[in-house]
Amino acid sequence: MSSVHTVEIILGLLVAVALLTAVAEKLRVPFPIVLVLGGLSLALIPSLPDARLDPELVFILFLPPVLYGAAWLTSWRDFRRNKRPILMLSIGLTLFTTVIVGLVAHWAIPGLTLAGGFVLGAIISPPDAASATAIAQGLRLPRRVVVILEGESLVNDAMGLVLYKFAVVAVVTGSFSMGGAVGQFFWVSLGGIAMGLGLGWIASVIQCRLSAVPAVEILFSFLTAYAVYLGAEAVHTSGVLATVAAGLYSGWLGPERLAAQTRIEARAVWDLFLFVLNGLIFILIGLQLRTVLSGLMGQRSWGELAGYALLISGTAIIVRMVWVFPAAYLPHLLRLTHPAEPRPSWKAVTVIGWTGMRGIVTLAAALAVPTVTASGDPFPQRDLIVFLSFAVIVATLVIQGLTLPVLLRRLALPEDGEAEREEREARIHAARAAIVDLERIANDEGAEKPPDSLLESFRNRYQQKVDELLRDQFEAEAKGDAQAAPMSTLPLMRWIQRLRRDGLAAERRALIELRKQGRIGDEVMHKIERELDLEESRLTP
């Protein structure tokens, strides 16, 4: 295949991603569902070429930015508060799903070894929170449910892919030692986390010394994601865990170290890049599915394939529902939880159990299954494993994805209002911090002062913010008459710019302090921070 033809194929795939997403928006159907069905439809067009990727290239190309971007936006405070349910799902359920699906697949599918069954189980074990939240968008899930789903997705991707690599090694080499695997698991996991934190720290030090050019800093963030992954893999630790750890560390420091304009542009660039990656991988597996099916048709009938797909998909869905209720209530019954921790409602547990949609990580892992073993023989049942992985994605996205909005409406899950309360507190605190900073400027004896009328104007602006936020709680009016004072020798516009910048900086420091104290989560902080960044970007240099 010529280079020009390859470029034409890539451009064609991007066009398909754009069109399918537009169709999803028009039909008001979540785009992951349309993309996965679009990929399936493309696989049935005979004239389209086969799109083959090196399995190792799939992991290196797709996973680092996806994991790094998700970790960057994860609230460490919310994760820590909900660590028990998150770890029960991300570690316990992921391991449970891998084992049960592996055993069922080995028992039900002739010719599939136990190690091959575990490969399949590990591939489909991690649900994708991005798919779930995209589907539930606009349905206003309780904040705690969203935090648990996003936290689970972040950790279970790492857990599932670590299990996946062990299972693949067992198939490729033909040998497996439980003792050696346990020791290697701890080295891979702990070493990966340590590498991620270390490389994340080095990257943050380098980034602080870069010139304040947004394009350079954004490019460096992409390079950091790939460098951390490749660096960890080079020393035989988990690149996945390293990337997640580096993303969490960098995301925590980002509000203090990145300029406002950099954050604005970075979010737009990262959103576009991740959108393209998500779309491409769904399309690519659709194109590969035709080759997979052609290889399977000589070995198994359509009826067999459909039966296996229903069995594995049903097992994955049922295993999650079976796990979530004991995991939610047993710790309370055994008094293993803090007395102040609320007992989850059965409605919330049901929603968490039903949001087990699989997505990009399952697709990437399926595409990355090696084609040959260490001896040079074809990887046993690779086509069947890829086909069943795709079947689970289709079943969970389409069946669970389309019924989740109906389930949420039927359950009428009450909102907890936590995000709104935190947002109101953060805005009030930030505005009051700006007022305090104005008083500092007004009372600074050793520096030139802006006109009192201008200071009063800014005081009123911030006080109005506070009054509006507190309108439902109390009624207050900004008071105080400024005494006339001589105009400063500084131009009026320079004072306006300075007061605005100082006020925004004070608001930003207050937000960061609230996050450090654990009083607000990263979602609220990032939302208000973006507003402050946009306001600062409108100021002249």
XYZ file of C-alpha atoms in Angstrom, residues 30 32-33 36-37 97 123-128 131-132 135 282 309-310 312-320 353-360 362-363 388-405:
55
model
C -24.905 9.173 22.362
C -20.277 6.059 21.253
C -23.297 3.996 20.183
C -19.614 1.439 17.259
C -22.540 0.678 14.941
C -14.970 -10.437 35.921
C -10.035 -7.403 27.798
C -13.716 -6.932 28.622
C -13.322 -6.442 32.394
C -12.871 -2.614 32.496
C -16.016 -0.566 31.739
C -15.563 2.866 30.208
C -19.226 6.075 27.428
C -21.463 5.986 30.498
C -24.886 8.524 27.550
C -14.042 2.380 16.877
C -21.513 -13.514 21.803
C -24.758 -13.630 23.799
C -20.107 -13.724 27.040
C -22.037 -10.443 26.883
C -24.666 -11.731 29.285
C -21.985 -13.034 31.640
C -20.226 -9.661 31.713
C -23.494 -7.839 32.487
C -24.692 -10.322 35.121
C -21.310 -10.550 36.881
C -21.339 -6.787 37.463
C -24.441 -1.871 38.240
C -26.116 -1.049 34.940
C -23.464 1.424 33.747
C -20.986 -1.226 32.664
C -20.553 -0.058 29.080
C -17.266 -1.075 27.463
C -15.333 1.340 25.309
C -11.950 2.467 24.058
C -11.488 -2.777 25.539
C -11.120 -1.906 21.871
C -16.262 -11.533 21.214
C -14.680 -8.366 22.583
C -16.417 -6.345 19.905
C -19.685 -8.185 20.608
C -19.509 -7.220 24.287
C -18.887 -3.578 23.356
C -21.880 -3.564 21.020
C -24.136 -5.323 23.531
C -23.239 -3.123 26.489
C -23.249 0.160 24.571
C -26.455 -0.505 22.661
C -28.494 -2.480 25.205
C -27.337 -0.826 28.420
C -26.639 2.527 26.791
C -30.084 2.921 25.249
C -31.914 1.657 28.345
C -29.911 3.677 30.922
C -31.872 6.923 30.372
